[in-house]
PDB file of C-alpha atoms in Angstrom:
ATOM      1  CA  UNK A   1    -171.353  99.264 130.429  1.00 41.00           C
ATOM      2  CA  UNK A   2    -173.058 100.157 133.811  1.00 40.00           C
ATOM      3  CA  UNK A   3    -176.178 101.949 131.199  1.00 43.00           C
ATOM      4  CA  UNK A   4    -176.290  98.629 129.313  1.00 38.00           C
ATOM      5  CA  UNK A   5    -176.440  96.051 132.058  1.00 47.00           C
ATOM      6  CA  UNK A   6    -178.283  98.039 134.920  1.00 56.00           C
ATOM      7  CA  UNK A   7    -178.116  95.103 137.335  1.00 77.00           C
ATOM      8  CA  UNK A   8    -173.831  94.308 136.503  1.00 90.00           C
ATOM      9  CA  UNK A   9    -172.039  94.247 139.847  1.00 96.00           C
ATOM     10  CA  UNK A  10    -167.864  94.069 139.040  1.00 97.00           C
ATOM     11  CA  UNK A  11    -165.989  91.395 141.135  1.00 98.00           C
ATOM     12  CA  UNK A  12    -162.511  90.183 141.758  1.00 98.00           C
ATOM     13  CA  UNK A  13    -160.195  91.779 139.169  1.00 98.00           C
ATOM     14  CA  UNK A  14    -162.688  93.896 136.909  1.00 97.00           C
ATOM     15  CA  UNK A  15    -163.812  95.493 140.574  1.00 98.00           C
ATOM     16  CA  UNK A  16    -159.852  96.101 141.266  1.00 98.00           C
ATOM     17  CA  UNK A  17    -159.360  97.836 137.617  1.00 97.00           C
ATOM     18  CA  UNK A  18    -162.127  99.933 137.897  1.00 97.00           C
ATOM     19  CA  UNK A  19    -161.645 101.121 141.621  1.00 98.00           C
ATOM     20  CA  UNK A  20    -157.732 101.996 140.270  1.00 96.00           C
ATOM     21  CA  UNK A  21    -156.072  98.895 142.862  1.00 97.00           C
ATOM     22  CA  UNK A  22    -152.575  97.797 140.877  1.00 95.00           C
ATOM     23  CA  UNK A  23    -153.136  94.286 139.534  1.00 95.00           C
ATOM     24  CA  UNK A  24    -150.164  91.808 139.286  1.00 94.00           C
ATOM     25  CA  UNK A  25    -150.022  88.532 137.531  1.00 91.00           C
ATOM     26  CA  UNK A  26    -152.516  87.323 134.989  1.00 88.00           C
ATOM     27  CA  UNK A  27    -155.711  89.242 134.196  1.00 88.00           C
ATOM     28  CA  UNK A  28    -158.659  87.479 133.188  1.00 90.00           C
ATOM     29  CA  UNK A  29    -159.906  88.123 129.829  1.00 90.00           C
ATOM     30  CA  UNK A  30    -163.827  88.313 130.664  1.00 93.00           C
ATOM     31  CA  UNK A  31    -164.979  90.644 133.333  1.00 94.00           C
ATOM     32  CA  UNK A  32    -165.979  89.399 136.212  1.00 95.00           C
ATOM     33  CA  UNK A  33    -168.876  89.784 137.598  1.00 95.00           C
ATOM     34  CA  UNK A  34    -172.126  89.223 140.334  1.00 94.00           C
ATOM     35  CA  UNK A  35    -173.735  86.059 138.855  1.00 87.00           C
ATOM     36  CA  UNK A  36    -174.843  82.434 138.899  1.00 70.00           C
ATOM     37  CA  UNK A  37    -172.488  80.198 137.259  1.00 59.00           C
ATOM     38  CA  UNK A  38    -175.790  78.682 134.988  1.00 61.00           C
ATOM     39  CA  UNK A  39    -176.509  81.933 133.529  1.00 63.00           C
ATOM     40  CA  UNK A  40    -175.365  81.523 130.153  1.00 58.00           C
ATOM     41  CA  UNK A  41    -175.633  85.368 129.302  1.00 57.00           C
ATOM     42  CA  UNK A  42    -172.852  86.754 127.355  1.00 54.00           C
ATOM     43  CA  UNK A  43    -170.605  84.248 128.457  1.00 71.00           C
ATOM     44  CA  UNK A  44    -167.926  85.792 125.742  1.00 80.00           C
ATOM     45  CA  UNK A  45    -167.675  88.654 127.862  1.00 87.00           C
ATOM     46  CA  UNK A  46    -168.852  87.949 131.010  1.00 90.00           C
ATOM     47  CA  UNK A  47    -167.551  85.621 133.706  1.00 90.00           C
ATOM     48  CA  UNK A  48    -170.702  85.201 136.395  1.00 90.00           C
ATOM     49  CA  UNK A  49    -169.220  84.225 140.126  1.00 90.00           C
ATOM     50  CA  UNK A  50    -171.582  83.060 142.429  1.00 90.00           C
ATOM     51  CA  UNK A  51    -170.215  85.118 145.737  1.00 93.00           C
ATOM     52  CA  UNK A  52    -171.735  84.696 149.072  1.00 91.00           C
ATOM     53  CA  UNK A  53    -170.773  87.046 152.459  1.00 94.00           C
ATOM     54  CA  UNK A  54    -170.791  90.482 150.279  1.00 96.00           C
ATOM     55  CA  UNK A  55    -170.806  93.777 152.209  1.00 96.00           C
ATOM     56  CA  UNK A  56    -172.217  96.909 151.088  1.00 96.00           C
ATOM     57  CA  UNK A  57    -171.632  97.467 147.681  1.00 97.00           C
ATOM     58  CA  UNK A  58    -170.303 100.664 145.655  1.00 96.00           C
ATOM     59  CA  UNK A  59    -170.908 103.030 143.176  1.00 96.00           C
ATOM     60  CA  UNK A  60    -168.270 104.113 141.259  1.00 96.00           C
ATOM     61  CA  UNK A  61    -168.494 106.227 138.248  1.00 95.00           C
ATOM     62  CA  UNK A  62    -171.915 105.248 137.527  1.00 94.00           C
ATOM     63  CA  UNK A  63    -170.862 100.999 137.844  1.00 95.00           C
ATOM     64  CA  UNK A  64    -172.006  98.997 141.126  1.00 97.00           C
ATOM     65  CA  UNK A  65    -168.490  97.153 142.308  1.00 98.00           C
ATOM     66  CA  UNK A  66    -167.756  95.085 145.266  1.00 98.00           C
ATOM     67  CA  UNK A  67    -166.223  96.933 148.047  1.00 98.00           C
ATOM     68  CA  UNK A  68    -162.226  97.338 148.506  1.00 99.00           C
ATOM     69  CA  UNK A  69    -161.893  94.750 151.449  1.00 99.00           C
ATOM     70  CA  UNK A  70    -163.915  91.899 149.118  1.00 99.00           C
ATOM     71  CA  UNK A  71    -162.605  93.017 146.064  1.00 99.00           C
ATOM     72  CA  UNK A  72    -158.615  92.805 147.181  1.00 99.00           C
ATOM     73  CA  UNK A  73    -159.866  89.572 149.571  1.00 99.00           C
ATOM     74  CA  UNK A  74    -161.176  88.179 146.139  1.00 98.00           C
ATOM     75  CA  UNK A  75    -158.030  88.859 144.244  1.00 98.00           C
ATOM     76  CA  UNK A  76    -156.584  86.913 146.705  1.00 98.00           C
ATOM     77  CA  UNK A  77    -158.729  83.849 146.092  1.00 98.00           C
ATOM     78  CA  UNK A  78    -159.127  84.244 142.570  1.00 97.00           C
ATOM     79  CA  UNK A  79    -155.847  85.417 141.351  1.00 97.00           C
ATOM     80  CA  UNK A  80    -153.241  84.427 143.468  1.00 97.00           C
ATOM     81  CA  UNK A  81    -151.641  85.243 147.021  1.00 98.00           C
ATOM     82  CA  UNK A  82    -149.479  87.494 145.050  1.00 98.00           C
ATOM     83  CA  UNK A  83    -151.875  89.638 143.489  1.00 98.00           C
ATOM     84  CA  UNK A  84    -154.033  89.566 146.736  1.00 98.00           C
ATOM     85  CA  UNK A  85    -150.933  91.079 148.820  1.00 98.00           C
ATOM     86  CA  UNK A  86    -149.813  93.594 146.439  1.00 97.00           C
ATOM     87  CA  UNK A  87    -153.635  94.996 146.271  1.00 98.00           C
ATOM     88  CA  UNK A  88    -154.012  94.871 149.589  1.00 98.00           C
ATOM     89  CA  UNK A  89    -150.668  96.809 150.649  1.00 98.00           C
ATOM     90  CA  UNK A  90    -152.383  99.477 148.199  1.00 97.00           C
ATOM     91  CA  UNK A  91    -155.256  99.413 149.718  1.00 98.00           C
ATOM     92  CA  UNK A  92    -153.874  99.831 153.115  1.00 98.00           C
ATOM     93  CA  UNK A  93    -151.043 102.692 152.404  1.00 97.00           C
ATOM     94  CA  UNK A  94    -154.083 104.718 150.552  1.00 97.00           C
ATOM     95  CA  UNK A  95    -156.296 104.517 153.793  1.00 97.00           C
ATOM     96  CA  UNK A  96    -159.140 102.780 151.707  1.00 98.00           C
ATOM     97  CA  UNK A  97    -159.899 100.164 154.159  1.00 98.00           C
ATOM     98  CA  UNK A  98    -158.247  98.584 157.340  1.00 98.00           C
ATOM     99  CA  UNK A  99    -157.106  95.973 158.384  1.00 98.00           C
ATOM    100  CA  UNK A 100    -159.782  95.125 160.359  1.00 99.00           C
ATOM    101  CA  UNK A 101    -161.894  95.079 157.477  1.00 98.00           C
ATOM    102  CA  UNK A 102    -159.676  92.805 155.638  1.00 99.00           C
ATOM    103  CA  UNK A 103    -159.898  90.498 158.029  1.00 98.00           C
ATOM    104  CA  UNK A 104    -164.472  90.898 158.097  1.00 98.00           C
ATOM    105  CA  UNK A 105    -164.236  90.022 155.073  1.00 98.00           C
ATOM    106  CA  UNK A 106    -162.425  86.837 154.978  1.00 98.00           C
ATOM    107  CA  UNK A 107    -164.121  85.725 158.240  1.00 97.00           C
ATOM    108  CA  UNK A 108    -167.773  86.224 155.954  1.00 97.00           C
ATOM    109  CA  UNK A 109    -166.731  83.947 153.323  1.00 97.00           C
ATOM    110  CA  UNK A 110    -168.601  80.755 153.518  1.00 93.00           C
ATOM    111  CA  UNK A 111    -166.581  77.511 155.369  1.00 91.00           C
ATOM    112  CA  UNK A 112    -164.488  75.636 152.590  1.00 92.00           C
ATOM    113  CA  UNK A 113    -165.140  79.119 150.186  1.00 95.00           C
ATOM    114  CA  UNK A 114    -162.504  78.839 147.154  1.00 95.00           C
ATOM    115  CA  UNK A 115    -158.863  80.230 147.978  1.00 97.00           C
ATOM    116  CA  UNK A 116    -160.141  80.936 151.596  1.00 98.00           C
ATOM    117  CA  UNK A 117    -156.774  79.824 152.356  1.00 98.00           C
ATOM    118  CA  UNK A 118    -154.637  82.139 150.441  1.00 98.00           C
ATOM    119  CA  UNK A 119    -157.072  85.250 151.276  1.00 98.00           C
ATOM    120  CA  UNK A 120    -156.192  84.514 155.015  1.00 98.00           C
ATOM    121  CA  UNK A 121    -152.388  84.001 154.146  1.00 99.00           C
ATOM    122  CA  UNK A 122    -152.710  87.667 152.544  1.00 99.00           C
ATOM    123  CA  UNK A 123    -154.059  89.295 155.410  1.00 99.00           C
ATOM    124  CA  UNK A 124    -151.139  87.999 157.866  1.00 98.00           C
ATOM    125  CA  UNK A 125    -148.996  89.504 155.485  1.00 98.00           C
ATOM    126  CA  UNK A 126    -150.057  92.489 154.252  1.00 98.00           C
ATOM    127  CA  UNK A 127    -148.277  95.753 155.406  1.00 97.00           C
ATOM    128  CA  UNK A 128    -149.615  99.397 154.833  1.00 97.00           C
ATOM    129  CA  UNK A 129    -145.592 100.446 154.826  1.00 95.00           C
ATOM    130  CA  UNK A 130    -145.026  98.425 151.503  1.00 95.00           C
ATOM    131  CA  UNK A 131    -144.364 101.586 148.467  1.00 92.00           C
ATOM    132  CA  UNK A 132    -145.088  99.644 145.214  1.00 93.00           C
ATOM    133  CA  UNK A 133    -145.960  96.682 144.371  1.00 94.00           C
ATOM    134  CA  UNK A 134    -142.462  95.307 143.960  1.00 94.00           C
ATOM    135  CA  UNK A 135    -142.194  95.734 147.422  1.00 95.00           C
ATOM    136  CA  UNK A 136    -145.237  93.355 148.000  1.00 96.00           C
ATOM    137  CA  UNK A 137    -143.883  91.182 145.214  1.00 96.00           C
ATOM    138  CA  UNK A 138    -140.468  90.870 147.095  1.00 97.00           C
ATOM    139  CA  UNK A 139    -142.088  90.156 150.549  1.00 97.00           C
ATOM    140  CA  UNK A 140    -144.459  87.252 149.009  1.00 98.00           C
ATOM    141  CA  UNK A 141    -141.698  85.641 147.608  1.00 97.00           C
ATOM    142  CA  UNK A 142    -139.320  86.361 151.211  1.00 97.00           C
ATOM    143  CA  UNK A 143    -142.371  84.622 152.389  1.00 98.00           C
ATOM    144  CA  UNK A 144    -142.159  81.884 150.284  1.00 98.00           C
ATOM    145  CA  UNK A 145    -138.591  81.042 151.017  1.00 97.00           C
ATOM    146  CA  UNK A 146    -139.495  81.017 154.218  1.00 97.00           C
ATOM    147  CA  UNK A 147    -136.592  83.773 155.130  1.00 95.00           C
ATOM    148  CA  UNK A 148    -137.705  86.174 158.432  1.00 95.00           C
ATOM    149  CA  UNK A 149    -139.777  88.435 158.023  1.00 95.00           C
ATOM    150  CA  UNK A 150    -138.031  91.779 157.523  1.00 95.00           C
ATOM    151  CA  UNK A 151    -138.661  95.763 159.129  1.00 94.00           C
ATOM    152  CA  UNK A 152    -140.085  97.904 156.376  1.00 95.00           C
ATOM    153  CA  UNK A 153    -138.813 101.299 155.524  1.00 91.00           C
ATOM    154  CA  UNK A 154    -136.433 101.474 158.318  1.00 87.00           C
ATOM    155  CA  UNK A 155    -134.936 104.844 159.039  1.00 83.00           C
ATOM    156  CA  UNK A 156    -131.461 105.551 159.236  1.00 78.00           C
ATOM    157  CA  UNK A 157    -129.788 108.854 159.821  1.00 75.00           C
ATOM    158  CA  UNK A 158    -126.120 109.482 158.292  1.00 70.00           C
ATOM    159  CA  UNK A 159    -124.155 112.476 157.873  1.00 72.00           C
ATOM    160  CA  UNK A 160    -127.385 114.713 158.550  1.00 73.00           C
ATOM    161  CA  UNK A 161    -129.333 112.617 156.179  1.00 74.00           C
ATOM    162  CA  UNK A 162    -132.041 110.866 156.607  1.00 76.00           C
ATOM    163  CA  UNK A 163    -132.438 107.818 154.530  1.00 76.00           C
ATOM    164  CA  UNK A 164    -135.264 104.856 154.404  1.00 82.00           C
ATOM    165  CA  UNK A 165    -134.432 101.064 153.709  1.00 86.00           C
ATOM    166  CA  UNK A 166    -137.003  99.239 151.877  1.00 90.00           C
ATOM    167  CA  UNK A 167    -136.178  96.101 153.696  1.00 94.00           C
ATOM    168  CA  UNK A 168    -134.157  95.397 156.952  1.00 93.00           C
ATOM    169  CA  UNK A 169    -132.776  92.085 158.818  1.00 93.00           C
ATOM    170  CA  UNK A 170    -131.551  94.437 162.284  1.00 89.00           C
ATOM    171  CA  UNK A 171    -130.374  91.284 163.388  1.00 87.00           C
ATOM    172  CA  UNK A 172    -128.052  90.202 160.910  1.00 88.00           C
ATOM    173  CA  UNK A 173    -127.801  93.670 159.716  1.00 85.00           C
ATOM    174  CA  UNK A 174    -128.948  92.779 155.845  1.00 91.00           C
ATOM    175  CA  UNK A 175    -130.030  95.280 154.125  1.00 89.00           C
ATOM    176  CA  UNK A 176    -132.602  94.621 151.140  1.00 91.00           C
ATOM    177  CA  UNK A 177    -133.320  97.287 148.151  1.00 88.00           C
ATOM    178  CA  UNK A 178    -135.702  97.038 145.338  1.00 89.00           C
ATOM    179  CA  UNK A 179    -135.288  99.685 142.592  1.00 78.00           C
ATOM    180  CA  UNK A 180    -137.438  98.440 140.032  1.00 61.00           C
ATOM    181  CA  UNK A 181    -137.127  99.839 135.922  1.00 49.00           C
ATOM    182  CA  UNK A 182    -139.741 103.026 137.411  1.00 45.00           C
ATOM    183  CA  UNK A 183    -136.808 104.601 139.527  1.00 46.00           C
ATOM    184  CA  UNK A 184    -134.804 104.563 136.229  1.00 38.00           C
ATOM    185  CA  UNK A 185    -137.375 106.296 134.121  1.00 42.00           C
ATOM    186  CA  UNK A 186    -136.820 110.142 133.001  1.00 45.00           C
ATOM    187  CA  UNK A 187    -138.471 111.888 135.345  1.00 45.00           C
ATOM    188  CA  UNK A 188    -139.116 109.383 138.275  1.00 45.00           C
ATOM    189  CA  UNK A 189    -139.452 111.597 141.384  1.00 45.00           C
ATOM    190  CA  UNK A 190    -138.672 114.700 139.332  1.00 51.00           C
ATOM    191  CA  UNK A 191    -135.261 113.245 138.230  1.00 52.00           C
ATOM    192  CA  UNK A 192    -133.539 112.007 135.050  1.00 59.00           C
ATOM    193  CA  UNK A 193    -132.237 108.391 135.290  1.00 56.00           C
ATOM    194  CA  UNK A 194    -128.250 109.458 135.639  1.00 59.00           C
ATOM    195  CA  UNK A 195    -129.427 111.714 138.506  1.00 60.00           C
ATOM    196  CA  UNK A 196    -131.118 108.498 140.313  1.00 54.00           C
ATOM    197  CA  UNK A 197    -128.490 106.188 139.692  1.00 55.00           C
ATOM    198  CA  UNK A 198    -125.892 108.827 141.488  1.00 52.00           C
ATOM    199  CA  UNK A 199    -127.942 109.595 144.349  1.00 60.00           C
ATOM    200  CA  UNK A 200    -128.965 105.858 144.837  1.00 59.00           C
ATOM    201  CA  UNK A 201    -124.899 105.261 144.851  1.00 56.00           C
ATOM    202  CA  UNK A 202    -124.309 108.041 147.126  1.00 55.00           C
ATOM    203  CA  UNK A 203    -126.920 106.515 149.489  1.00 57.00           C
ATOM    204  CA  UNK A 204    -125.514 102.783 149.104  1.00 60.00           C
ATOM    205  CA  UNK A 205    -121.954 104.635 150.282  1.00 52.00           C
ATOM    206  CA  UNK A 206    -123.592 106.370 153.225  1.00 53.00           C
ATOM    207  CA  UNK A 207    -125.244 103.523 154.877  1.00 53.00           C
ATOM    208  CA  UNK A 208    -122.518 100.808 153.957  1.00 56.00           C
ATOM    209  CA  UNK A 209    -120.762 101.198 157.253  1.00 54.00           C
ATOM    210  CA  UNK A 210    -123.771 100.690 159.498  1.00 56.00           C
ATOM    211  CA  UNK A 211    -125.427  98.103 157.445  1.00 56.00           C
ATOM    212  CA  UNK A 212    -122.362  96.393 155.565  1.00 56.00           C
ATOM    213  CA  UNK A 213    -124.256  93.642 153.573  1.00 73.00           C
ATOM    214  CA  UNK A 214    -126.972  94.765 151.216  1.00 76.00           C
ATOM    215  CA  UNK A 215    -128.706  93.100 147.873  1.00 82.00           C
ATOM    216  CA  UNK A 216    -130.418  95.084 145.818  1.00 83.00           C
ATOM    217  CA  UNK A 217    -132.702  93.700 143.070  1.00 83.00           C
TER     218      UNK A 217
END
């Protein structure tokens, strides 16, 4: 692709495919790219976005793409708050940008830029600590119900063991889980799916005392 259009520069959700960011929610059929909406060019294929306040740009495998901290800040605008926060809690655990740069990057957008809004929204909430994008999901929609704002990944040490909360409330002492179908797979984290349901049980037990209410979804 990058051979037959030398000058193609990926944006938005093309750029997150091809740089390996998870993408939730609907993905656009064209590819989206560097362009002036007038240019009529393979329009079949090909969806041009004008896009002003790009950093540097990358090379990836051969393909120019916008950089991580547009391309996730672009998700947000283009696709959603959702699919902006789950990219950018990727983006953040895997050390490919910071937050600081998250921020640039939405502070270079042009005044009144499309879904300026929601790319700031994203940035408030984003968290490096967030494991999957279930975990993002969870905390857009927390968000969205206006419910606190919960401590991620909270330690908790119990008969020797140390376990980790996905989600705590310390002060009301709710405790929030999400498995997800991948932690039932054969093989997820080296174990069969009977062997995760039992130790997932055994951890429920172990913690129940300290943190007595707890919703898993």
């Amino acid at each position: 692709m990058a051979k037959a259009r030398g000058d193609l520069v990926l944006l938005g959700a093309s750029a997150a495919v091809w740089l390996g960011l998870p993408l939730v929610g609907r993905i656009p059929r064209r590819v989206q790219c560097l362009g002036r909406r007038t240019d009529r060019s393979s329009t079949a294929l090909l969806q041009r976005r004008e896009r002003t306040g790009l950093g540097a740009l990358e090379t990836v495998r051969g393909v120019l793409v916008s950089n991580i901290s547009d391309t996730v800040v672009d998700l947000a605008r283009w696709g959603g708050l959702t699919q902006g926060v789950c990219a950018m809690d990727a983006a953040l655990a895997a050390r490919l940008c910071t937050h600081a740069e998250l921020t640039d990057a939405v502070d270079h957008l042009a005044t009144g830029a499309r879904g300026i809004r929601s790319a700031r929204t994203a940035t408030h909430l984003t968290d490096a600590r967030s494991e999957s994008p279930g975990e993002s999901l969870s905390r857009v929609r927390m968000w969205q119900a206006t419910l606190p704002r919960p401590d991620l990944q909270h330690e908790t040490h119990i008969d020797d063991h140390t376990y980790r909360l996905d989600f705590l409330w310390p002060s009301t002492r709710v405790v929030g889980e999400f498995d997800g179908r991948i932690k039932y797979r054969k093989n997820s984290y080296g174990r069969n799916a009977e062997d995760t349901v039992l130790n997932e049980r055994r951890r429920e037990l172990a913690h129940h005392d300290i943190h007595p209410t707890g919703m898993r979804w």
